[in-house]
mmCIF file of C-alpha atoms in Angstrom:
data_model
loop_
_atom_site.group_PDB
_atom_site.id
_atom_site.type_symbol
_atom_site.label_atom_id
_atom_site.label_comp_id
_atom_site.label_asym_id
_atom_site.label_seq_id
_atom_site.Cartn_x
_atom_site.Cartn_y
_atom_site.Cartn_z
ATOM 1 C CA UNK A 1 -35.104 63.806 -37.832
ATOM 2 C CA UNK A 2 -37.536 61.912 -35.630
ATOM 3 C CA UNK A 3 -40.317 60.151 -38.077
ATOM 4 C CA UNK A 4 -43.671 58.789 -36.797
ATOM 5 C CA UNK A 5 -44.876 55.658 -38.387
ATOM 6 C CA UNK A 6 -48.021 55.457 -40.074
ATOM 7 C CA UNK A 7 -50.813 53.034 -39.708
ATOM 8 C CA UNK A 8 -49.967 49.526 -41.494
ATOM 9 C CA UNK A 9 -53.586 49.129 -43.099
ATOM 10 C CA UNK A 10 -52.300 45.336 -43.852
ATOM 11 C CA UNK A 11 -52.838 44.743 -39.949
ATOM 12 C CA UNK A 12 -55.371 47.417 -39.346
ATOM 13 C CA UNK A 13 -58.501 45.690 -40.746
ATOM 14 C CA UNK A 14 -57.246 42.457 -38.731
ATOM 15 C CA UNK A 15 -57.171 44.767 -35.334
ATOM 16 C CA UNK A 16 -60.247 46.280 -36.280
ATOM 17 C CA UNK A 17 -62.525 42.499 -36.718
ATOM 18 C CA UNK A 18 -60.889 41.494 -33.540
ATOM 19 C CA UNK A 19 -62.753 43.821 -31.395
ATOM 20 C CA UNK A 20 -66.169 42.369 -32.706
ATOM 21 C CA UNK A 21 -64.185 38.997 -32.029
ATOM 22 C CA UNK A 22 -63.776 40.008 -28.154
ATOM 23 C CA UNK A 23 -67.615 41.570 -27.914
ATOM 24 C CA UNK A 24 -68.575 37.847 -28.975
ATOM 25 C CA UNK A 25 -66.406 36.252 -27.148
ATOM 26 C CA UNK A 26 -67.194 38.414 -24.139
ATOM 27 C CA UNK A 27 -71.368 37.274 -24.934
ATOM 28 C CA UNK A 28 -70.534 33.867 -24.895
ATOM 29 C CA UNK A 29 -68.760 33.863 -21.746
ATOM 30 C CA UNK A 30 -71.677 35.958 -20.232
ATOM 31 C CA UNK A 31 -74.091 33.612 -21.599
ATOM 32 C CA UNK A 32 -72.573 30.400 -20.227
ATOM 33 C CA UNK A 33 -72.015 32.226 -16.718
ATOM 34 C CA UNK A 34 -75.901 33.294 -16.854
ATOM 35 C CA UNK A 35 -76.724 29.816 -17.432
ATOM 36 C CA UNK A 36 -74.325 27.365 -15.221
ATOM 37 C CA UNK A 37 -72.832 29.776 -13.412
ATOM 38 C CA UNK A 38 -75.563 31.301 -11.751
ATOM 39 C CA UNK A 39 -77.498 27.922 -11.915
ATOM 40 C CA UNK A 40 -75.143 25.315 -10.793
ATOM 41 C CA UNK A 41 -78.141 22.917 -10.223
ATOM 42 C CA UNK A 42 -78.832 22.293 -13.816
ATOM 43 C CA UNK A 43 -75.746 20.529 -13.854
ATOM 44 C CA UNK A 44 -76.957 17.661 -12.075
ATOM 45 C CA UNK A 45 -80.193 18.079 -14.553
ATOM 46 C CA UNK A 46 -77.507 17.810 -17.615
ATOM 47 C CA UNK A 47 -74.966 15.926 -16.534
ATOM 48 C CA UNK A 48 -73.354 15.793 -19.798
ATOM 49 C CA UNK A 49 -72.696 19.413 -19.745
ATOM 50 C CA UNK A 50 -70.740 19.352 -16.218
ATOM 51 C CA UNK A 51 -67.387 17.874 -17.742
ATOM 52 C CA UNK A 52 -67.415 21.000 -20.337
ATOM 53 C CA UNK A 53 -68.233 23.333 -18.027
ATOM 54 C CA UNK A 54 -65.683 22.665 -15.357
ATOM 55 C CA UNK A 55 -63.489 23.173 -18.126
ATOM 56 C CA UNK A 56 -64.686 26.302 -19.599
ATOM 57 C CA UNK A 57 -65.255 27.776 -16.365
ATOM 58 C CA UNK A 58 -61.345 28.391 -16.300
ATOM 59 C CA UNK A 59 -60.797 28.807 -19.715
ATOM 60 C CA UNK A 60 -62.902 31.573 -20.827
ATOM 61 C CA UNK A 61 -61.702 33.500 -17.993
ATOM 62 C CA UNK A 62 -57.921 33.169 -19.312
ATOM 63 C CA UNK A 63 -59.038 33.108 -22.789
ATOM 64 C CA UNK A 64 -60.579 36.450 -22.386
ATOM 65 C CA UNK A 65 -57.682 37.314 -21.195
ATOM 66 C CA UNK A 66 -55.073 36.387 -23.549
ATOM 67 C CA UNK A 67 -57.579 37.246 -26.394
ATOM 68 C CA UNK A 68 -57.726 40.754 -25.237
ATOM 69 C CA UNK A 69 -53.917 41.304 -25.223
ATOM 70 C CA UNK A 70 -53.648 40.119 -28.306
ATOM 71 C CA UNK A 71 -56.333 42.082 -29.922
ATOM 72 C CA UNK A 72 -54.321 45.448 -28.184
ATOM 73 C CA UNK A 73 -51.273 43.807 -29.333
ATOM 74 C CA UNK A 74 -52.495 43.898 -33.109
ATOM 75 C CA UNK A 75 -53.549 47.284 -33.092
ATOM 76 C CA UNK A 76 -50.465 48.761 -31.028
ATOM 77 C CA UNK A 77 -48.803 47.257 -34.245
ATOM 78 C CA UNK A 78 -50.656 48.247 -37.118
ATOM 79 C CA UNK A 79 -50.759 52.147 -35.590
ATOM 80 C CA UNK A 80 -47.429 52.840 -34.694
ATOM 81 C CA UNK A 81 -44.886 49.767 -34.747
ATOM 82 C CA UNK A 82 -43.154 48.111 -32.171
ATOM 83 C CA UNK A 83 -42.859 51.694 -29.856
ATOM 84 C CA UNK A 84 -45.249 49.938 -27.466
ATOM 85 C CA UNK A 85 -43.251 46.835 -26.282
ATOM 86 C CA UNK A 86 -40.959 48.905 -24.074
ATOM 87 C CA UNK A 87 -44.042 49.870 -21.973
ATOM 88 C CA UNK A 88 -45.764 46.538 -21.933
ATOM 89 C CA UNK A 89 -42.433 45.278 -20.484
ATOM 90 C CA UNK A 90 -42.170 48.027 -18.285
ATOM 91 C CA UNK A 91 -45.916 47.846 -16.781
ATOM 92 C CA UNK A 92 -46.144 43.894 -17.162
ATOM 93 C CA UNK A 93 -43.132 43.998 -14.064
ATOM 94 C CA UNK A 94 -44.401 47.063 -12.074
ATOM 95 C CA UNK A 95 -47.862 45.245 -11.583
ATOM 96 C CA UNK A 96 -46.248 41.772 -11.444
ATOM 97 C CA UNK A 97 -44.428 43.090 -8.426
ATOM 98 C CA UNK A 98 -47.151 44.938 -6.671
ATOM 99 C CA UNK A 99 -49.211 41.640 -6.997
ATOM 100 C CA UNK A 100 -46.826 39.741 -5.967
ATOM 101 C CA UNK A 101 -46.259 42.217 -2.645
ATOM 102 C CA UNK A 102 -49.970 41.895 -2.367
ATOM 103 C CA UNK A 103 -49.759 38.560 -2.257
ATOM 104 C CA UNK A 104 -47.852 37.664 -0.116
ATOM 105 C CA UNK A 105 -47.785 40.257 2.158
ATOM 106 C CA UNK A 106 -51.362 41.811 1.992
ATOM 107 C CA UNK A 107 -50.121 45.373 1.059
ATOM 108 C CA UNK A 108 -51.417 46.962 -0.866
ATOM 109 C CA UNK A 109 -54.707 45.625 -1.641
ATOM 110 C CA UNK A 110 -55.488 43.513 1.538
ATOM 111 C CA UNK A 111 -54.960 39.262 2.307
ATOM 112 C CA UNK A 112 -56.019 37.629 -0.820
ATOM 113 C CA UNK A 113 -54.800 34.316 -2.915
ATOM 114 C CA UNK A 114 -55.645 33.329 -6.780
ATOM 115 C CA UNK A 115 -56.870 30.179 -6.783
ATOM 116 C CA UNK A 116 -55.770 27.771 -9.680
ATOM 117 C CA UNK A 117 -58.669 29.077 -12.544
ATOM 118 C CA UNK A 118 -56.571 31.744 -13.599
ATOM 119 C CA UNK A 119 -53.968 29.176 -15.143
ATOM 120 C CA UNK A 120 -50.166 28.917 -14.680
ATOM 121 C CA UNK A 121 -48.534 31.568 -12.052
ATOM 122 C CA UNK A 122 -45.532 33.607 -11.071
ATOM 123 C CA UNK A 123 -43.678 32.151 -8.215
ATOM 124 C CA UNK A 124 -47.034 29.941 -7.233
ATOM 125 C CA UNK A 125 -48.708 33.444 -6.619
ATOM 126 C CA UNK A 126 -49.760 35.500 -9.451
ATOM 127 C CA UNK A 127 -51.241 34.307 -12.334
ATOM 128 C CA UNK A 128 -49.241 34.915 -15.701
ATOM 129 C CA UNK A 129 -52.160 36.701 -17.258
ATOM 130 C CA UNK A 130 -52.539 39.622 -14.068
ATOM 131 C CA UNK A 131 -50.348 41.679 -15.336
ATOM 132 C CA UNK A 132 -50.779 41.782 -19.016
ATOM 133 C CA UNK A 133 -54.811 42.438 -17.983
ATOM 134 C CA UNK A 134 -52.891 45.781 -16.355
ATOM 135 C CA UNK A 135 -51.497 46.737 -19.396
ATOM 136 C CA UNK A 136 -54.132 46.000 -21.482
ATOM 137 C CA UNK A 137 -56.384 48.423 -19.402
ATOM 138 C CA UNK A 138 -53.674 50.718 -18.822
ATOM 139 C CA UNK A 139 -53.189 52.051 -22.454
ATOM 140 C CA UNK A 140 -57.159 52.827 -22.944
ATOM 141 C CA UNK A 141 -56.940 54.583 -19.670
ATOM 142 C CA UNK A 142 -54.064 56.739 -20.089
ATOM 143 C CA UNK A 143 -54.882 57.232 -23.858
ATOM 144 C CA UNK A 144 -58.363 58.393 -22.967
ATOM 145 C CA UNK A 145 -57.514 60.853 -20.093
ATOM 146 C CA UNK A 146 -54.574 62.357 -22.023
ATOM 147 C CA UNK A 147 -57.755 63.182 -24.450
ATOM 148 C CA UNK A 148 -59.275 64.564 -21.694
ATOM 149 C CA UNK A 149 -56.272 66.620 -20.482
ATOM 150 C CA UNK A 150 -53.736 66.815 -22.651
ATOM 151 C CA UNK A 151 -51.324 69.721 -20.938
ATOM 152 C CA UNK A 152 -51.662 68.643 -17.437
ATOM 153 C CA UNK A 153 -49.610 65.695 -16.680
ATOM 154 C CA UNK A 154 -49.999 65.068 -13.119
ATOM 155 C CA UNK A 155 -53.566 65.777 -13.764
ATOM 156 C CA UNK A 156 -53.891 62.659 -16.622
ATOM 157 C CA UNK A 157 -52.034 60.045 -14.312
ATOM 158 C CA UNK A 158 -54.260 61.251 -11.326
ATOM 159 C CA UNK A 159 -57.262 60.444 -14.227
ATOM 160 C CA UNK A 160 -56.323 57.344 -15.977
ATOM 161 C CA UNK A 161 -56.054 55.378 -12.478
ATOM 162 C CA UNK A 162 -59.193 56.625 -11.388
ATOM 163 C CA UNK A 163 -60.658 55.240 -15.007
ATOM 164 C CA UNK A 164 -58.390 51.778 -14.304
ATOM 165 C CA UNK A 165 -60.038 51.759 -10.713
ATOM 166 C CA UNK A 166 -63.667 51.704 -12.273
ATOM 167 C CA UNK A 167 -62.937 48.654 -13.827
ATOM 168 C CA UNK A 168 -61.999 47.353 -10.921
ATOM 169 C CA UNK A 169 -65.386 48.406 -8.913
ATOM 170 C CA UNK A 170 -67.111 45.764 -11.154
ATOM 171 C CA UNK A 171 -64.114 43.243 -12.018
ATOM 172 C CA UNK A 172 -63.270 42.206 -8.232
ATOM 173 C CA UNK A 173 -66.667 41.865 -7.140
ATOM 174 C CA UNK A 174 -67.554 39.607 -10.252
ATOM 175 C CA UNK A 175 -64.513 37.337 -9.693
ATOM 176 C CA UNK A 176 -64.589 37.141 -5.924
ATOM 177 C CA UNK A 177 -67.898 37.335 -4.954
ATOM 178 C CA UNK A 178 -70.195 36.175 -7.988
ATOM 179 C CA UNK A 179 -67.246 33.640 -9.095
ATOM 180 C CA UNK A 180 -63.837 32.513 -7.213
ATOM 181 C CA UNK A 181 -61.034 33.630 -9.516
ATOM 182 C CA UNK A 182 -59.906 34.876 -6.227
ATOM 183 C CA UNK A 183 -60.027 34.666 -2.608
ATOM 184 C CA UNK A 184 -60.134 37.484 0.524
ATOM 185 C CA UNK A 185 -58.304 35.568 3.318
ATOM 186 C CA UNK A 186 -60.509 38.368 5.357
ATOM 187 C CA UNK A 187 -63.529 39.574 3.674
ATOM 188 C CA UNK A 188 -64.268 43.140 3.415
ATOM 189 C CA UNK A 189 -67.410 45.426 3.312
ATOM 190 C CA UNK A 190 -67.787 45.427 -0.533
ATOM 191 C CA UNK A 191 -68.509 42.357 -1.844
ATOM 192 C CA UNK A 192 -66.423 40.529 0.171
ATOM 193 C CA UNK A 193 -63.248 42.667 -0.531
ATOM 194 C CA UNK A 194 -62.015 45.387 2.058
ATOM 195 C CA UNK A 195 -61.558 49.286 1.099
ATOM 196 C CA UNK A 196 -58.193 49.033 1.371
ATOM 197 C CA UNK A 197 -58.427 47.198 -2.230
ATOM 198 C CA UNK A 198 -59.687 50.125 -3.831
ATOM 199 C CA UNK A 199 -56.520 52.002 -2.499
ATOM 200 C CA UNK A 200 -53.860 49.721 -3.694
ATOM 201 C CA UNK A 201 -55.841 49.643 -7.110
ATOM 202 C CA UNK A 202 -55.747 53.399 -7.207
ATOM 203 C CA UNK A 203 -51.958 53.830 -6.156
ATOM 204 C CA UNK A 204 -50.757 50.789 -8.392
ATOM 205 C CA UNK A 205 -52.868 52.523 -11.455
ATOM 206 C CA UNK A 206 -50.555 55.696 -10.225
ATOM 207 C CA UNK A 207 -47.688 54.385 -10.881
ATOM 208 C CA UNK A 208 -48.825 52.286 -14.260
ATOM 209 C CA UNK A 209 -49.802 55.538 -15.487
ATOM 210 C CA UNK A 210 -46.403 57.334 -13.924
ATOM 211 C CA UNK A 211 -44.343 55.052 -16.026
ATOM 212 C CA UNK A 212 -46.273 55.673 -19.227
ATOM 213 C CA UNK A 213 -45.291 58.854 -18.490
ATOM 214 C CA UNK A 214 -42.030 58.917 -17.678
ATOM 215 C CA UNK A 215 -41.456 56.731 -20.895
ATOM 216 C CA UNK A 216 -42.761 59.225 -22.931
ATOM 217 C CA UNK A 217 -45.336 57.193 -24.014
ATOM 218 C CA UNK A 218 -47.215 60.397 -25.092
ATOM 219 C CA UNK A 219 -45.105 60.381 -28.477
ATOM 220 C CA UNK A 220 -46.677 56.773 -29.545
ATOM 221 C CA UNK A 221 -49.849 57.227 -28.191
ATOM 222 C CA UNK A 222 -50.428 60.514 -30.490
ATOM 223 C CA UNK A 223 -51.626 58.734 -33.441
ATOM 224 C CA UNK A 224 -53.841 56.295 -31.900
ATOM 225 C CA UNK A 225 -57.412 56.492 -32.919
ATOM 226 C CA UNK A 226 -59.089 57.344 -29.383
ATOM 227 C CA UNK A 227 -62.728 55.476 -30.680
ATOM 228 C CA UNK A 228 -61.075 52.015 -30.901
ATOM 229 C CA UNK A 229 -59.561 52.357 -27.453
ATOM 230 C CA UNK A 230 -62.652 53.390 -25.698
ATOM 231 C CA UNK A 231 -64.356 50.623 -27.767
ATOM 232 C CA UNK A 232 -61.692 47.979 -26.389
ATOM 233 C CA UNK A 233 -62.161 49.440 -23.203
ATOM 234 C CA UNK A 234 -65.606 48.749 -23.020
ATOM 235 C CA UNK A 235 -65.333 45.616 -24.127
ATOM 236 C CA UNK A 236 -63.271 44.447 -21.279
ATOM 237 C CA UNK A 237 -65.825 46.442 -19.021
ATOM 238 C CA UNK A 238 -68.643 44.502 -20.224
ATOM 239 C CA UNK A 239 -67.844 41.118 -18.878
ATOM 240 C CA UNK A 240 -67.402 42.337 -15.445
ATOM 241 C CA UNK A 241 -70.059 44.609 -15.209
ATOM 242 C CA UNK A 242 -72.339 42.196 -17.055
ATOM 243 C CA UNK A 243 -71.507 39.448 -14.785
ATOM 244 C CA UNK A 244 -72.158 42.064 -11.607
ATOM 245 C CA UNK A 245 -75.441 42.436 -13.244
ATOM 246 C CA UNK A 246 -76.649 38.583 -13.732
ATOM 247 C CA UNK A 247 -75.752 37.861 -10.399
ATOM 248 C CA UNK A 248 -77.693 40.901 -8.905
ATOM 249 C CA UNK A 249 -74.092 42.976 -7.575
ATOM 250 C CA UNK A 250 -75.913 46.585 -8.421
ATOM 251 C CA UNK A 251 -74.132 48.320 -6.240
ATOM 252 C CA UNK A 252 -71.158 47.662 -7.999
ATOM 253 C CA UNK A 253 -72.611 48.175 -11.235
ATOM 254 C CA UNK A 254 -73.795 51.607 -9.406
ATOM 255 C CA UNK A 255 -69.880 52.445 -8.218
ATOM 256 C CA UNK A 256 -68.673 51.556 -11.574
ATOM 257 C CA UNK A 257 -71.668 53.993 -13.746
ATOM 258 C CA UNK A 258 -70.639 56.419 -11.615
ATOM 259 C CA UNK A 259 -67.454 56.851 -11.833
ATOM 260 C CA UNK A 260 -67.994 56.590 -15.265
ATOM 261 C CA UNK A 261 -70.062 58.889 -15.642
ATOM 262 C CA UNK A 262 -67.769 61.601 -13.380
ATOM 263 C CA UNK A 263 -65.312 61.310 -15.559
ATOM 264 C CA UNK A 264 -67.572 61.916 -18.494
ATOM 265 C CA UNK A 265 -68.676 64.633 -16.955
ATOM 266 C CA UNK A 266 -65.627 65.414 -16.632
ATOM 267 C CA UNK A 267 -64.547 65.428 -20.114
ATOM 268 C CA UNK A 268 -67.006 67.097 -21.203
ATOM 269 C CA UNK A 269 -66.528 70.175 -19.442
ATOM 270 C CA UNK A 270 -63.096 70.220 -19.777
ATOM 271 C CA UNK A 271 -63.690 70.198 -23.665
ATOM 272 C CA UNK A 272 -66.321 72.694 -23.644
ATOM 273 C CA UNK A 273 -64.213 75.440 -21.731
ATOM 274 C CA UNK A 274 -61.298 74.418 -23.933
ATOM 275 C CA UNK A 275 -60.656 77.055 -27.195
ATOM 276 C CA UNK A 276 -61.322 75.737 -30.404
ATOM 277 C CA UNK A 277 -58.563 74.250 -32.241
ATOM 278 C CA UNK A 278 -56.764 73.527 -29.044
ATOM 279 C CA UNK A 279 -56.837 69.690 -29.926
ATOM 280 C CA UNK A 280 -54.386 66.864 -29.111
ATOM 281 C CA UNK A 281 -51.996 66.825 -31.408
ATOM 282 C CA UNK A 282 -52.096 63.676 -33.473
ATOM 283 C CA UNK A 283 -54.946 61.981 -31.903
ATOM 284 C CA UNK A 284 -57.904 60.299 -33.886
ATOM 285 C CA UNK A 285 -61.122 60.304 -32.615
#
């Protein structure tokens, strides 16, 4: 007999504080960026504060990063056990590869290089932390359209990469254009990156959100409560779209709202025509 593993309320609380840690942590970085980053000049006004900003400059970015897997990492844990490692594996190589195709061959996103902020990388091309900030806004993705549509399973992949591509209609335009966490060898029409971005984004978050799938990650992802993922979600949101907003990027803000907001929208239709008690089995709002 298959049993599902409760919630491990010694780790839970732990989970739970470290999304207010990330929200901070997210402020602080938006803070310093709205200060130095947008105002390089008052550097030379404060010398003294150009050392620790050259540092932090690269290490809130992987920080972030690292902070947020963790945090994910903690609450895959205390909900359902170790079930989630198999995916993170899986995922962590399916977008390693398709950055490192990207990389060095320009398909599917388009010619771009990481410059040296994002830390150590794979091969000298991709960053170690790309792919676990895949998986990390993978599982709110998928989690939150298999809310949305629980018995259509083409339908949910199809969702979840449109929700990972909003992310990525603030996040590349805040770390290419209004920072240089990365570099378009040829720049594009938005913000510097070409269309054909948005594309590889959108078929890469296809097959994140295939292999989730096809690993049945349904089963674990049952008991998850849905208002901590949407939390973390927005949480990783915020420091691109905040950043998009300091340094005056509205349009991306716009794409991002919107597609947002579609999918809301979306939900909330889909819920309304839906008969009562026809919930997802196992999932916590």
């Amino acid at each position: 007999m298959h049993m599902t593993r409760g919630p491990d309320n010694r780790i839970r609380p732990v989970s739970d504080a470290g999304l207010v840690v990330l929200y901070a942590f997210t402020g602080v970085a938006l803070i310093g960026f709205a200060t130095f980053g947008l105002h390089p000049n008052l550097l030379a006004q404060y010398p003294q504060f150009a050392g620790f900003y050259s540092i932090s400059f690269n290490f809130f970015a992987q920080a972030q990063i690292w902070l947020a897997g963790a945090i994910l990492a903690l609450f895959l844990t205390a909900e359902i056990g170790p079930r989630w490692i198999a995916a993170f594996a899986t995922l962590y190589l399916i977008s390693l590869g398709s950055e490192l195709l990207g990389t060095g061959t320009g398909i599917p996103f388009g010619d771009y290089r990481y410059t040296e902020a994002l830390g150590a990388k794979w091969f000298g091309h991709v960053p170690v932390v790309i792919p676990l900030s895949w998986f990390f806004m993978a599982v709110p993705s998928y989690a939150l359209a298999r809310w949305i549509i629980p018995r259509q399973p083409i339908g949910r992949v199809m969702l979840a990469s449109l929700l990972l591509l909003g992310w990525d209609l603030a996040l590349d335009p805040a770390m290419s254009a209004a920072t240089t966490y990365w570099v378009w060898e040829e720049p594009g029409a938005y913000h510097g990156m070409p269309w054909l971005n948005l594309f590889g984004w959108y078929i890469t978050g296809l097959m994140l959100m295939g292999a989730l799938a096809l690993l049945r990650s349904d089963e674990w992802m049952k008991g998850l409560r849905l208002r901590w993922l949407v939390g973390f979600y927005g949480a990783n949101l915020l420091l691109p779209v905040g950043m998009s907003v300091l340094a005056g990027l509205w349009s991306a803000v716009l794409a991002t709202v919107t597609v947002l907001a579609l999918v809301a929208l979306a939900a909330g239709a889909v819920r309304w025509r839906r008969p009562a008690g026809d919930e997802v089995a196992g999932v916590t709002a």
